[in-house]
Each structure stands twice: as structure tokens, then as C-alpha cells.
Amino acid sequence: MECKTIEDLLSPYLEDELTQEERQSMEEHLRSCQSCAELLSFMEEARVSLATLPELEISEDLTKKLYDLPQKKKKFSLVFDFLLRPSLQPVMAAATVLLVVVSFYMFHPNRSAIDRALERQLHIGYSKVEKLYAEAESITHSLNEYKDNLLVSIKKLKPFRGNEDNQSKT
Amino acid sequence: MLVNAYSKRVFNLAYQFAGSYEEAEDLTQDIFLKLYNSITKYDFEKNFTAWLLTLARNHLIDQYRKTKWEKKSRDEFDEHYLSAGINSSPEESVLSQESKKIVWEGFKYLSSEIRMAVILRDIQGKKYEEIAEIMELPLGTVKSRVNRGRLQLAKILKEKKEKGNGM
């Protein structure tokens, strides 16, 4: 057997998993190869060292933290569930759009140009509203004129005038 | 209760793997948080301990890959193990103490998968079949990794002891 093969068989040898023939040829090699024999001895030493490593106790602080974990998780999931309710989705979508628009405005390199454009648009909008208001006033005025004319015309009609004649006779 | 039954085991696995006490405490909390989040996925026909250790192993190896602990040094062996009663047996020789120390520090030279296989086999005393289940690997691969890990530790032990003896 070669040393490389022996290396692969060290654990099976220590754990008694080799066949009788494998074991015999391995022991034969170990008797003549000091390096492999030493490696086997150190492997056994490492194995024993690990097997006798004591189990550490956990700190009270960690135990407390572990017990608190489900409550933390519950609080977190309650908030999360509330935020993910379907009824809140339109609000969330609107908030997202608003946030995008505000971010776009806040971080735009040419913010003053946006300010100017917004001011211009506001001015145009204000002028349009003023114009509409003036038009509405003129329409109201015309309607009042029509109403007065109509009333005058109605009063001039015969049946209404007749009453007036009778009253004047008596 | 899960904490009572498994916290010590998970913490010790994390400490043996990471080598840092503080890191192991954080990792234990992460593993328990993952456990609470995925407990509904547990198949009752399977072994719970193996399922939990698989979850722990996956988390530990993921974190190892992210943070590359192998570059960090491990805690001094005496720092926590000395107070854990490692000297309780008066017959225990100084030499075996020295071996434990070397092997403990030698873990940092082992890759994550090999380190985990050796910890499960030689410290936790698991059967190869259980390790194969926990690590989701074929039995032959597990045996080969355990042997490679032991071989590395044996070589480290040999080198350090020979240096110590001035050979």
C-alpha cells in the first residue's frame, strides 16, 4: 500500500470499518512507515481531544434573548400584517408615487428651472380661472337681463293686462 | 420548550464552528429566529433534531461564506473551556490540554464543509448517517470529508508538537 492510500484509510482503521485483509495490509505498512504510523497516532490524539471537549453552558442573557424572540417576531409580524392589508394598498401606491415625484423634484440637478416652469404653469392656471370667473359673471348678468325682459313681456300679455284694466275700472 | 431543549446544543455547535463566543451568541439567536419562522415547514415524520441541525448548519455555512471567518482568529481556548471544567480530571496531562488547544485553533484552517463534518462527528458524536442527513450529502462524501478534516488536524498537531519539542 502507498502512503496516500493509507491516509484515506486512517479513519476507517480507527473506526474499525476495514475488512480483515485491508487491516492486515495497513498494519504491515504502518510497521515499516514511521510517517504514516505517526500520522495515525496524531489523528487518534486529535479525535480524543475533540471527543473530550466539554459542552459550554449558555449565558442567562442569551437564554433571555432567545425566550424574547417569539414576542419580538409577533410584534414585527403584527406591524407587517397591518402595513400589508389589501385596503391599504391604494394608499401605499399613492404614497409611493408622491414619494417618487417629490424625490424627482428634490434631487433634480436643474431644480430652479422646474420652479420657474411650475410658477409659469400656476400663473397660466390662475389667469384661466380669472377668465372663467369673468365669463361666468357676464353669463350671470345676461341671464338676469333675459329674466327682466321676460318678466316685462309676460306682464304685457293680455290675460295679465286684463286684470290690471279691471282693477283700474273699479 | 424549544429554548430549553435545544439552545445549548445549537450554541455549542455555533461556537465550535465560528470560534468566537460573541459571534456564536448572535448566530444562535439568528438560528432560533429562523426556526420560529420556518417551524410550519417542519415535516412531523422527520427527526426534529436533524431538521434543526440542518437549519443551523445551513445558516452557519452561509454566514461563514459571507463573513469569511477563516480570516479571523478564534477565541483563546482557555478563555471559555478552562472555566467549563476541562481541568476537572487531575489525571489529564498537560500534553492533552496542549493537544486540545492546538486542535481548537487548527479548526480555522479547515474549510467550512470539512469543519462542520468533523464537529458533527468528533465533538457532537453523530453517526455518519445522521451527518449525511444533516449536511444533505451522500454517506461516502461525509466519510471522506471527516477523514480529510482529521488528517489536516493530525498534520497540524504533528507540526506544532514537533516545533514545540524543538525537532
mmCIF file with all atom_site columns, N, CA, C and O in Angstrom, chain A residues 7-8 10-11 15 17 38 42-43 45 47 49-59 65-67 69 73, chain B residues 4 7-8 11-12 15 25 29 37 77 81 84 99-100 103 107 121-122 128 143 147 150-151 154-155 157-158 161:
data_model
loop_
_atom_site.group_PDB
_atom_site.id
_atom_site.type_symbol
_atom_site.label_atom_id
_atom_site.label_alt_id
_atom_site.label_comp_id
_atom_site.label_asym_id
_atom_site.label_entity_id
_atom_site.label_seq_id
_atom_site.pdbx_PDB_ins_code
_atom_site.Cartn_x
_atom_site.Cartn_y
_atom_site.Cartn_z
_atom_site.occupancy
_atom_site.B_iso_or_equiv
_atom_site.pdbx_formal_charge
_atom_site.auth_seq_id
_atom_site.auth_comp_id
_atom_site.auth_asym_id
_atom_site.auth_atom_id
_atom_site.pdbx_PDB_model_num
ATOM 1   N N  . GLU A 1 7   ? -3.461  7.168  4.007  1.00 0.00 ? 7   GLU A N  1
ATOM 2   C CA . GLU A 1 7   ? -4.103  8.387  4.533  1.00 0.00 ? 7   GLU A CA 1
ATOM 3   C C  . GLU A 1 7   ? -5.624  8.306  4.400  1.00 0.00 ? 7   GLU A C  1
ATOM 4   O O  . GLU A 1 7   ? -6.362  8.695  5.293  1.00 0.00 ? 7   GLU A O  1
ATOM 5   N N  . ASP A 1 8   ? -6.068  7.764  3.267  1.00 0.00 ? 8   ASP A N  1
ATOM 6   C CA . ASP A 1 8   ? -7.519  7.653  3.044  1.00 0.00 ? 8   ASP A CA 1
ATOM 7   C C  . ASP A 1 8   ? -8.172  6.631  3.971  1.00 0.00 ? 8   ASP A C  1
ATOM 8   O O  . ASP A 1 8   ? -9.377  6.664  4.210  1.00 0.00 ? 8   ASP A O  1
ATOM 9   N N  . LEU A 1 10  ? -7.123  5.934  7.161  1.00 0.00 ? 10  LEU A N  1
ATOM 10  C CA . LEU A 1 10  ? -6.850  6.126  8.592  1.00 0.00 ? 10  LEU A CA 1
ATOM 11  C C  . LEU A 1 10  ? -8.129  6.149  9.435  1.00 0.00 ? 10  LEU A C  1
ATOM 12  O O  . LEU A 1 10  ? -8.218  5.473  10.458 1.00 0.00 ? 10  LEU A O  1
ATOM 13  N N  . SER A 1 11  ? -9.117  6.921  8.977  1.00 0.00 ? 11  SER A N  1
ATOM 14  C CA . SER A 1 11  ? -10.376 6.981  9.759  1.00 0.00 ? 11  SER A CA 1
ATOM 15  C C  . SER A 1 11  ? -11.095 5.642  9.797  1.00 0.00 ? 11  SER A C  1
ATOM 16  O O  . SER A 1 11  ? -11.491 5.187  10.873 1.00 0.00 ? 11  SER A O  1
ATOM 17  N N  . GLU A 1 15  ? -11.949 3.561  13.163 1.00 0.00 ? 15  GLU A N  1
ATOM 18  C CA . GLU A 1 15  ? -13.348 3.255  13.490 1.00 0.00 ? 15  GLU A CA 1
ATOM 19  C C  . GLU A 1 15  ? -13.706 1.803  13.201 1.00 0.00 ? 15  GLU A C  1
ATOM 20  O O  . GLU A 1 15  ? -14.884 1.446  13.187 1.00 0.00 ? 15  GLU A O  1
ATOM 21  N N  . GLU A 1 17  ? -13.630 -0.059 10.507 1.00 0.00 ? 17  GLU A N  1
ATOM 22  C CA . GLU A 1 17  ? -14.527 -0.274 9.375  1.00 0.00 ? 17  GLU A CA 1
ATOM 23  C C  . GLU A 1 17  ? -13.830 -0.968 8.200  1.00 0.00 ? 17  GLU A C  1
ATOM 24  O O  . GLU A 1 17  ? -14.400 -1.064 7.117  1.00 0.00 ? 17  GLU A O  1
ATOM 25  N N  . GLU A 1 38  ? 2.976   7.717  12.663 1.00 0.00 ? 38  GLU A N  1
ATOM 26  C CA . GLU A 1 38  ? 2.867   8.955  13.452 1.00 0.00 ? 38  GLU A CA 1
ATOM 27  C C  . GLU A 1 38  ? 1.562   9.682  13.151 1.00 0.00 ? 38  GLU A C  1
ATOM 28  O O  . GLU A 1 38  ? 0.881   10.166 14.049 1.00 0.00 ? 38  GLU A O  1
ATOM 29  N N  . PHE A 1 42  ? -1.313  10.788 15.701 1.00 0.00 ? 42  PHE A N  1
ATOM 30  C CA . PHE A 1 42  ? -1.781  12.165 15.888 1.00 0.00 ? 42  PHE A CA 1
ATOM 31  C C  . PHE A 1 42  ? -3.276  12.302 15.561 1.00 0.00 ? 42  PHE A C  1
ATOM 32  O O  . PHE A 1 42  ? -3.983  13.089 16.168 1.00 0.00 ? 42  PHE A O  1
ATOM 33  N N  . MET A 1 43  ? -3.718  11.507 14.578 1.00 0.00 ? 43  MET A N  1
ATOM 34  C CA . MET A 1 43  ? -5.149  11.558 14.253 1.00 0.00 ? 43  MET A CA 1
ATOM 35  C C  . MET A 1 43  ? -5.974  11.056 15.442 1.00 0.00 ? 43  MET A C  1
ATOM 36  O O  . MET A 1 43  ? -7.004  11.628 15.790 1.00 0.00 ? 43  MET A O  1
ATOM 37  N N  . GLU A 1 45  ? -5.079  11.186 18.507 1.00 0.00 ? 45  GLU A N  1
ATOM 38  C CA . GLU A 1 45  ? -4.956  12.208 19.548 1.00 0.00 ? 45  GLU A CA 1
ATOM 39  C C  . GLU A 1 45  ? -5.944  13.363 19.288 1.00 0.00 ? 45  GLU A C  1
ATOM 40  O O  . GLU A 1 45  ? -6.611  13.833 20.206 1.00 0.00 ? 45  GLU A O  1
ATOM 41  N N  . ARG A 1 47  ? -8.690  13.147 17.578 1.00 0.00 ? 47  ARG A N  1
ATOM 42  C CA . ARG A 1 47  ? -10.045 12.607 17.754 1.00 0.00 ? 47  ARG A CA 1
ATOM 43  C C  . ARG A 1 47  ? -10.427 12.584 19.241 1.00 0.00 ? 47  ARG A C  1
ATOM 44  O O  . ARG A 1 47  ? -11.531 12.987 19.612 1.00 0.00 ? 47  ARG A O  1
ATOM 45  N N  . SER A 1 49  ? -9.054  14.427 21.599 1.00 0.00 ? 49  SER A N  1
ATOM 46  C CA . SER A 1 49  ? -9.133  15.820 22.066 1.00 0.00 ? 49  SER A CA 1
ATOM 47  C C  . SER A 1 49  ? -10.507 16.407 21.769 1.00 0.00 ? 49  SER A C  1
ATOM 48  O O  . SER A 1 49  ? -11.100 17.087 22.607 1.00 0.00 ? 49  SER A O  1
ATOM 49  N N  . LEU A 1 50  ? -11.005 16.139 20.570 1.00 0.00 ? 50  LEU A N  1
ATOM 50  C CA . LEU A 1 50  ? -12.314 16.692 20.191 1.00 0.00 ? 50  LEU A CA 1
ATOM 51  C C  . LEU A 1 50  ? -13.444 16.031 20.983 1.00 0.00 ? 50  LEU A C  1
ATOM 52  O O  . LEU A 1 50  ? -14.375 16.696 21.422 1.00 0.00 ? 50  LEU A O  1
ATOM 53  N N  . ALA A 1 51  ? -13.314 14.725 21.161 1.00 0.00 ? 51  ALA A N  1
ATOM 54  C CA . ALA A 1 51  ? -14.373 13.986 21.860 1.00 0.00 ? 51  ALA A CA 1
ATOM 55  C C  . ALA A 1 51  ? -14.497 14.398 23.323 1.00 0.00 ? 51  ALA A C  1
ATOM 56  O O  . ALA A 1 51  ? -15.567 14.276 23.922 1.00 0.00 ? 51  ALA A O  1
ATOM 57  N N  . THR A 1 52  ? -13.397 14.894 23.901 1.00 0.00 ? 52  THR A N  1
ATOM 58  C CA . THR A 1 52  ? -13.431 15.261 25.329 1.00 0.00 ? 52  THR A CA 1
ATOM 59  C C  . THR A 1 52  ? -13.599 16.771 25.538 1.00 0.00 ? 52  THR A C  1
ATOM 60  O O  . THR A 1 52  ? -13.441 17.251 26.657 1.00 0.00 ? 52  THR A O  1
ATOM 61  N N  . LEU A 1 53  ? -13.922 17.461 24.473 1.00 0.00 ? 53  LEU A N  1
ATOM 62  C CA . LEU A 1 53  ? -14.162 18.908 24.596 1.00 0.00 ? 53  LEU A CA 1
ATOM 63  C C  . LEU A 1 53  ? -15.484 19.104 25.348 1.00 0.00 ? 53  LEU A C  1
ATOM 64  O O  . LEU A 1 53  ? -16.510 18.546 24.942 1.00 0.00 ? 53  LEU A O  1
ATOM 65  N N  . PRO A 1 54  ? -15.486 19.855 26.449 1.00 0.00 ? 54  PRO A N  1
ATOM 66  C CA . PRO A 1 54  ? -16.738 19.953 27.212 1.00 0.00 ? 54  PRO A CA 1
ATOM 67  C C  . PRO A 1 54  ? -17.781 20.821 26.527 1.00 0.00 ? 54  PRO A C  1
ATOM 68  O O  . PRO A 1 54  ? -17.451 21.661 25.686 1.00 0.00 ? 54  PRO A O  1
ATOM 69  N N  . GLU A 1 55  ? -19.032 20.593 26.895 1.00 0.00 ? 55  GLU A N  1
ATOM 70  C CA . GLU A 1 55  ? -20.128 21.393 26.338 1.00 0.00 ? 55  GLU A CA 1
ATOM 71  C C  . GLU A 1 55  ? -20.271 22.644 27.201 1.00 0.00 ? 55  GLU A C  1
ATOM 72  O O  . GLU A 1 55  ? -20.334 22.536 28.433 1.00 0.00 ? 55  GLU A O  1
ATOM 73  N N  . LEU A 1 56  ? -20.302 23.801 26.591 1.00 0.00 ? 56  LEU A N  1
ATOM 74  C CA . LEU A 1 56  ? -20.408 25.050 27.363 1.00 0.00 ? 56  LEU A CA 1
ATOM 75  C C  . LEU A 1 56  ? -21.852 25.335 27.739 1.00 0.00 ? 56  LEU A C  1
ATOM 76  O O  . LEU A 1 56  ? -22.771 25.020 26.975 1.00 0.00 ? 56  LEU A O  1
ATOM 77  N N  . GLU A 1 57  ? -22.018 25.936 28.914 1.00 0.00 ? 57  GLU A N  1
ATOM 78  C CA . GLU A 1 57  ? -23.359 26.378 29.323 1.00 0.00 ? 57  GLU A CA 1
ATOM 79  C C  . GLU A 1 57  ? -23.638 27.705 28.624 1.00 0.00 ? 57  GLU A C  1
ATOM 80  O O  . GLU A 1 57  ? -22.712 28.487 28.407 1.00 0.00 ? 57  GLU A O  1
ATOM 81  N N  . ILE A 1 58  ? -24.897 27.976 28.316 1.00 0.00 ? 58  ILE A N  1
ATOM 82  C CA . ILE A 1 58  ? -25.171 29.266 27.674 1.00 0.00 ? 58  ILE A CA 1
ATOM 83  C C  . ILE A 1 58  ? -25.477 30.318 28.732 1.00 0.00 ? 58  ILE A C  1
ATOM 84  O O  . ILE A 1 58  ? -25.952 29.996 29.824 1.00 0.00 ? 58  ILE A O  1
ATOM 85  N N  . SER A 1 59  ? -25.180 31.569 28.412 1.00 0.00 ? 59  SER A N  1
ATOM 86  C CA . SER A 1 59  ? -25.343 32.645 29.400 1.00 0.00 ? 59  SER A CA 1
ATOM 87  C C  . SER A 1 59  ? -26.829 32.916 29.640 1.00 0.00 ? 59  SER A C  1
ATOM 88  O O  . SER A 1 59  ? -27.677 32.643 28.781 1.00 0.00 ? 59  SER A O  1
ATOM 89  N N  . LYS A 1 65  ? -32.729 36.354 25.819 1.00 0.00 ? 65  LYS A N  1
ATOM 90  C CA . LYS A 1 65  ? -32.926 36.867 24.451 1.00 0.00 ? 65  LYS A CA 1
ATOM 91  C C  . LYS A 1 65  ? -33.676 35.849 23.597 1.00 0.00 ? 65  LYS A C  1
ATOM 92  O O  . LYS A 1 65  ? -34.528 36.203 22.788 1.00 0.00 ? 65  LYS A O  1
ATOM 93  N N  . LEU A 1 66  ? -33.333 34.564 23.792 1.00 0.00 ? 66  LEU A N  1
ATOM 94  C CA . LEU A 1 66  ? -33.980 33.511 22.993 1.00 0.00 ? 66  LEU A CA 1
ATOM 95  C C  . LEU A 1 66  ? -35.465 33.393 23.357 1.00 0.00 ? 66  LEU A C  1
ATOM 96  O O  . LEU A 1 66  ? -36.311 33.175 22.494 1.00 0.00 ? 66  LEU A O  1
ATOM 97  N N  . TYR A 1 67  ? -35.772 33.556 24.665 1.00 0.00 ? 67  TYR A N  1
ATOM 98  C CA . TYR A 1 67  ? -37.174 33.500 25.086 1.00 0.00 ? 67  TYR A CA 1
ATOM 99  C C  . TYR A 1 67  ? -37.962 34.696 24.560 1.00 0.00 ? 67  TYR A C  1
ATOM 100 O O  . TYR A 1 67  ? -39.155 34.600 24.295 1.00 0.00 ? 67  TYR A O  1
ATOM 101 N N  . LEU A 1 69  ? -37.464 36.206 21.732 1.00 0.00 ? 69  LEU A N  1
ATOM 102 C CA . LEU A 1 69  ? -37.540 36.228 20.266 1.00 0.00 ? 69  LEU A CA 1
ATOM 103 C C  . LEU A 1 69  ? -38.955 36.081 19.694 1.00 0.00 ? 69  LEU A C  1
ATOM 104 O O  . LEU A 1 69  ? -39.333 36.865 18.830 1.00 0.00 ? 69  LEU A O  1
ATOM 105 N N  . LYS A 1 73  ? -40.868 38.762 17.292 1.00 0.00 ? 73  LYS A N  1
ATOM 106 C CA . LYS A 1 73  ? -41.307 38.354 15.968 1.00 0.00 ? 73  LYS A CA 1
ATOM 107 C C  . LYS A 1 73  ? -42.794 38.674 15.796 1.00 0.00 ? 73  LYS A C  1
ATOM 108 O O  . LYS A 1 73  ? -43.226 39.151 14.774 1.00 0.00 ? 73  LYS A O  1
ATOM 109 N N  . ASN B 2 4   ? -35.249 25.554 25.963 1.00 0.00 ? 4   ASN B N  1
ATOM 110 C CA . ASN B 2 4   ? -34.690 24.665 26.987 1.00 0.00 ? 4   ASN B CA 1
ATOM 111 C C  . ASN B 2 4   ? -34.013 23.455 26.371 1.00 0.00 ? 4   ASN B C  1
ATOM 112 O O  . ASN B 2 4   ? -32.937 23.045 26.776 1.00 0.00 ? 4   ASN B O  1
ATOM 113 N N  . SER B 2 7   ? -31.224 25.027 22.935 1.00 0.00 ? 7   SER B N  1
ATOM 114 C CA . SER B 2 7   ? -30.351 26.211 22.861 1.00 0.00 ? 7   SER B CA 1
ATOM 115 C C  . SER B 2 7   ? -28.881 25.865 23.114 1.00 0.00 ? 7   SER B C  1
ATOM 116 O O  . SER B 2 7   ? -27.993 26.360 22.418 1.00 0.00 ? 7   SER B O  1
ATOM 117 N N  . LYS B 2 8   ? -28.642 25.001 24.100 1.00 0.00 ? 8   LYS B N  1
ATOM 118 C CA . LYS B 2 8   ? -27.272 24.655 24.452 1.00 0.00 ? 8   LYS B CA 1
ATOM 119 C C  . LYS B 2 8   ? -26.577 23.945 23.272 1.00 0.00 ? 8   LYS B C  1
ATOM 120 O O  . LYS B 2 8   ? -25.442 24.247 22.934 1.00 0.00 ? 8   LYS B O  1
ATOM 121 N N  . PHE B 2 11  ? -26.011 26.484 20.446 1.00 0.00 ? 11  PHE B N  1
ATOM 122 C CA . PHE B 2 11  ? -24.952 27.431 20.796 1.00 0.00 ? 11  PHE B CA 1
ATOM 123 C C  . PHE B 2 11  ? -23.583 26.769 20.700 1.00 0.00 ? 11  PHE B C  1
ATOM 124 O O  . PHE B 2 11  ? -22.632 27.333 20.143 1.00 0.00 ? 11  PHE B O  1
ATOM 125 N N  . ASN B 2 12  ? -23.469 25.543 21.242 1.00 0.00 ? 12  ASN B N  1
ATOM 126 C CA . ASN B 2 12  ? -22.174 24.857 21.216 1.00 0.00 ? 12  ASN B CA 1
ATOM 127 C C  . ASN B 2 12  ? -21.724 24.564 19.780 1.00 0.00 ? 12  ASN B C  1
ATOM 128 O O  . ASN B 2 12  ? -20.550 24.719 19.455 1.00 0.00 ? 12  ASN B O  1
ATOM 129 N N  . TYR B 2 15  ? -20.519 27.805 18.416 1.00 0.00 ? 15  TYR B N  1
ATOM 130 C CA . TYR B 2 15  ? -19.228 28.215 18.994 1.00 0.00 ? 15  TYR B CA 1
ATOM 131 C C  . TYR B 2 15  ? -18.088 27.366 18.437 1.00 0.00 ? 15  TYR B C  1
ATOM 132 O O  . TYR B 2 15  ? -17.032 27.880 18.084 1.00 0.00 ? 15  TYR B O  1
ATOM 133 N N  . GLU B 2 25  ? -23.171 33.628 20.024 1.00 0.00 ? 25  GLU B N  1
ATOM 134 C CA . GLU B 2 25  ? -24.429 34.085 20.652 1.00 0.00 ? 25  GLU B CA 1
ATOM 135 C C  . GLU B 2 25  ? -25.352 34.705 19.603 1.00 0.00 ? 25  GLU B C  1
ATOM 136 O O  . GLU B 2 25  ? -26.551 34.425 19.580 1.00 0.00 ? 25  GLU B O  1
ATOM 137 N N  . GLN B 2 29  ? -29.057 33.208 18.123 1.00 0.00 ? 29  GLN B N  1
ATOM 138 C CA . GLN B 2 29  ? -30.314 33.971 18.016 1.00 0.00 ? 29  GLN B CA 1
ATOM 139 C C  . GLN B 2 29  ? -30.859 33.928 16.585 1.00 0.00 ? 29  GLN B C  1
ATOM 140 O O  . GLN B 2 29  ? -32.053 33.744 16.383 1.00 0.00 ? 29  GLN B O  1
ATOM 141 N N  . ASN B 2 37  ? -39.526 31.057 12.344 1.00 0.00 ? 37  ASN B N  1
ATOM 142 C CA . ASN B 2 37  ? -40.130 31.449 11.066 1.00 0.00 ? 37  ASN B CA 1
ATOM 143 C C  . ASN B 2 37  ? -40.470 30.261 10.180 1.00 0.00 ? 37  ASN B C  1
ATOM 144 O O  . ASN B 2 37  ? -41.370 30.344 9.358  1.00 0.00 ? 37  ASN B O  1
ATOM 145 N N  . PHE B 2 77  ? -8.373  29.278 23.536 1.00 0.00 ? 77  PHE B N  1
ATOM 146 C CA . PHE B 2 77  ? -9.004  28.048 24.014 1.00 0.00 ? 77  PHE B CA 1
ATOM 147 C C  . PHE B 2 77  ? -9.359  28.118 25.500 1.00 0.00 ? 77  PHE B C  1
ATOM 148 O O  . PHE B 2 77  ? -10.444 27.728 25.922 1.00 0.00 ? 77  PHE B O  1
ATOM 149 N N  . TYR B 2 81  ? -13.222 27.405 27.815 1.00 0.00 ? 81  TYR B N  1
ATOM 150 C CA . TYR B 2 81  ? -13.192 25.982 28.147 1.00 0.00 ? 81  TYR B CA 1
ATOM 151 C C  . TYR B 2 81  ? -12.533 25.692 29.505 1.00 0.00 ? 81  TYR B C  1
ATOM 152 O O  . TYR B 2 81  ? -12.842 24.697 30.133 1.00 0.00 ? 81  TYR B O  1
ATOM 153 N N  . ALA B 2 84  ? -15.053 25.779 32.022 1.00 0.00 ? 84  ALA B N  1
ATOM 154 C CA . ALA B 2 84  ? -16.097 24.759 31.810 1.00 0.00 ? 84  ALA B CA 1
ATOM 155 C C  . ALA B 2 84  ? -15.703 23.407 32.385 1.00 0.00 ? 84  ALA B C  1
ATOM 156 O O  . ALA B 2 84  ? -16.327 22.394 32.100 1.00 0.00 ? 84  ALA B O  1
ATOM 157 N N  . SER B 2 99  ? -2.891  19.515 23.305 1.00 0.00 ? 99  SER B N  1
ATOM 158 C CA . SER B 2 99  ? -3.477  18.965 22.071 1.00 0.00 ? 99  SER B CA 1
ATOM 159 C C  . SER B 2 99  ? -4.834  19.585 21.789 1.00 0.00 ? 99  SER B C  1
ATOM 160 O O  . SER B 2 99  ? -5.141  19.944 20.651 1.00 0.00 ? 99  SER B O  1
ATOM 161 N N  . LYS B 2 100 ? -5.631  19.708 22.839 1.00 0.00 ? 100 LYS B N  1
ATOM 162 C CA . LYS B 2 100 ? -6.972  20.297 22.682 1.00 0.00 ? 100 LYS B CA 1
ATOM 163 C C  . LYS B 2 100 ? -6.849  21.721 22.139 1.00 0.00 ? 100 LYS B C  1
ATOM 164 O O  . LYS B 2 100 ? -7.588  22.126 21.255 1.00 0.00 ? 100 LYS B O  1
ATOM 165 N N  . VAL B 2 103 ? -5.787  21.662 18.458 1.00 0.00 ? 103 VAL B N  1
ATOM 166 C CA . VAL B 2 103 ? -6.876  21.207 17.593 1.00 0.00 ? 103 VAL B CA 1
ATOM 167 C C  . VAL B 2 103 ? -7.945  22.289 17.478 1.00 0.00 ? 103 VAL B C  1
ATOM 168 O O  . VAL B 2 103 ? -8.467  22.567 16.397 1.00 0.00 ? 103 VAL B O  1
ATOM 169 N N  . PHE B 2 107 ? -8.892  24.380 13.802 1.00 0.00 ? 107 PHE B N  1
ATOM 170 C CA . PHE B 2 107 ? -10.161 24.401 13.063 1.00 0.00 ? 107 PHE B CA 1
ATOM 171 C C  . PHE B 2 107 ? -10.227 25.528 12.038 1.00 0.00 ? 107 PHE B C  1
ATOM 172 O O  . PHE B 2 107 ? -10.903 25.436 11.031 1.00 0.00 ? 107 PHE B O  1
ATOM 173 N N  . ARG B 2 121 ? -19.159 14.876 13.746 1.00 0.00 ? 121 ARG B N  1
ATOM 174 C CA . ARG B 2 121 ? -18.716 13.504 14.016 1.00 0.00 ? 121 ARG B CA 1
ATOM 175 C C  . ARG B 2 121 ? -17.933 13.385 15.340 1.00 0.00 ? 121 ARG B C  1
ATOM 176 O O  . ARG B 2 121 ? -18.275 12.579 16.203 1.00 0.00 ? 121 ARG B O  1
ATOM 177 N N  . ASP B 2 122 ? -16.918 14.225 15.495 1.00 0.00 ? 122 ASP B N  1
ATOM 178 C CA . ASP B 2 122 ? -15.991 14.002 16.611 1.00 0.00 ? 122 ASP B CA 1
ATOM 179 C C  . ASP B 2 122 ? -16.338 14.763 17.884 1.00 0.00 ? 122 ASP B C  1
ATOM 180 O O  . ASP B 2 122 ? -15.962 14.325 18.969 1.00 0.00 ? 122 ASP B O  1
ATOM 181 N N  . TYR B 2 128 ? -22.470 8.666  11.074 1.00 0.00 ? 128 TYR B N  1
ATOM 182 C CA . TYR B 2 128 ? -22.261 9.160  9.710  1.00 0.00 ? 128 TYR B CA 1
ATOM 183 C C  . TYR B 2 128 ? -23.590 9.347  8.970  1.00 0.00 ? 128 TYR B C  1
ATOM 184 O O  . TYR B 2 128 ? -23.761 10.289 8.206  1.00 0.00 ? 128 TYR B O  1
ATOM 185 N N  . LYS B 2 143 ? -17.983 10.719 4.877  1.00 0.00 ? 143 LYS B N  1
ATOM 186 C CA . LYS B 2 143 ? -16.852 9.957  5.443  1.00 0.00 ? 143 LYS B CA 1
ATOM 187 C C  . LYS B 2 143 ? -15.535 10.516 4.934  1.00 0.00 ? 143 LYS B C  1
ATOM 188 O O  . LYS B 2 143 ? -14.567 10.653 5.689  1.00 0.00 ? 143 LYS B O  1
ATOM 189 N N  . ASN B 2 147 ? -12.573 12.309 7.185  1.00 0.00 ? 147 ASN B N  1
ATOM 190 C CA . ASN B 2 147 ? -11.192 11.815 7.160  1.00 0.00 ? 147 ASN B CA 1
ATOM 191 C C  . ASN B 2 147 ? -10.223 12.922 6.762  1.00 0.00 ? 147 ASN B C  1
ATOM 192 O O  . ASN B 2 147 ? -9.156  13.060 7.366  1.00 0.00 ? 147 ASN B O  1
ATOM 193 N N  . ARG B 2 150 ? -9.798  15.297 9.734  1.00 0.00 ? 150 ARG B N  1
ATOM 194 C CA . ARG B 2 150 ? -8.968  14.690 10.791 1.00 0.00 ? 150 ARG B CA 1
ATOM 195 C C  . ARG B 2 150 ? -7.503  14.680 10.372 1.00 0.00 ? 150 ARG B C  1
ATOM 196 O O  . ARG B 2 150 ? -6.605  14.908 11.185 1.00 0.00 ? 150 ARG B O  1
ATOM 197 N N  . LEU B 2 151 ? -7.292  14.380 9.089  1.00 0.00 ? 151 LEU B N  1
ATOM 198 C CA . LEU B 2 151 ? -5.934  14.335 8.556  1.00 0.00 ? 151 LEU B CA 1
ATOM 199 C C  . LEU B 2 151 ? -5.262  15.699 8.669  1.00 0.00 ? 151 LEU B C  1
ATOM 200 O O  . LEU B 2 151 ? -4.103  15.799 9.089  1.00 0.00 ? 151 LEU B O  1
ATOM 201 N N  . ALA B 2 154 ? -4.509  16.300 12.271 1.00 0.00 ? 154 ALA B N  1
ATOM 202 C CA . ALA B 2 154 ? -3.382  15.455 12.699 1.00 0.00 ? 154 ALA B CA 1
ATOM 203 C C  . ALA B 2 154 ? -2.066  16.065 12.236 1.00 0.00 ? 154 ALA B C  1
ATOM 204 O O  . ALA B 2 154 ? -1.085  16.086 12.988 1.00 0.00 ? 154 ALA B O  1
ATOM 205 N N  . LYS B 2 155 ? -2.054  16.575 11.019 1.00 0.00 ? 155 LYS B N  1
ATOM 206 C CA . LYS B 2 155 ? -0.830  17.182 10.481 1.00 0.00 ? 155 LYS B CA 1
ATOM 207 C C  . LYS B 2 155 ? -0.474  18.460 11.245 1.00 0.00 ? 155 LYS B C  1
ATOM 208 O O  . LYS B 2 155 ? 0.693   18.722 11.514 1.00 0.00 ? 155 LYS B O  1
ATOM 209 N N  . LEU B 2 157 ? -1.324  19.098 14.341 1.00 0.00 ? 157 LEU B N  1
ATOM 210 C CA . LEU B 2 157 ? -0.904  18.638 15.667 1.00 0.00 ? 157 LEU B CA 1
ATOM 211 C C  . LEU B 2 157 ? 0.562   18.173 15.633 1.00 0.00 ? 157 LEU B C  1
ATOM 212 O O  . LEU B 2 157 ? 1.364   18.529 16.492 1.00 0.00 ? 157 LEU B O  1
ATOM 213 N N  . LYS B 2 158 ? 0.871   17.425 14.588 1.00 0.00 ? 158 LYS B N  1
ATOM 214 C CA . LYS B 2 158 ? 2.236   16.895 14.433 1.00 0.00 ? 158 LYS B CA 1
ATOM 215 C C  . LYS B 2 158 ? 3.236   18.045 14.297 1.00 0.00 ? 158 LYS B C  1
ATOM 216 O O  . LYS B 2 158 ? 4.246   18.085 15.004 1.00 0.00 ? 158 LYS B O  1
ATOM 217 N N  . LYS B 2 161 ? 3.534   20.134 17.559 1.00 0.00 ? 161 LYS B N  1
ATOM 218 C CA . LYS B 2 161 ? 4.208   19.405 18.645 1.00 0.00 ? 161 LYS B CA 1
ATOM 219 C C  . LYS B 2 161 ? 5.687   19.230 18.352 1.00 0.00 ? 161 LYS B C  1
ATOM 220 O O  . LYS B 2 161 ? 6.513   19.306 19.261 1.00 0.00 ? 161 LYS B O  1
#
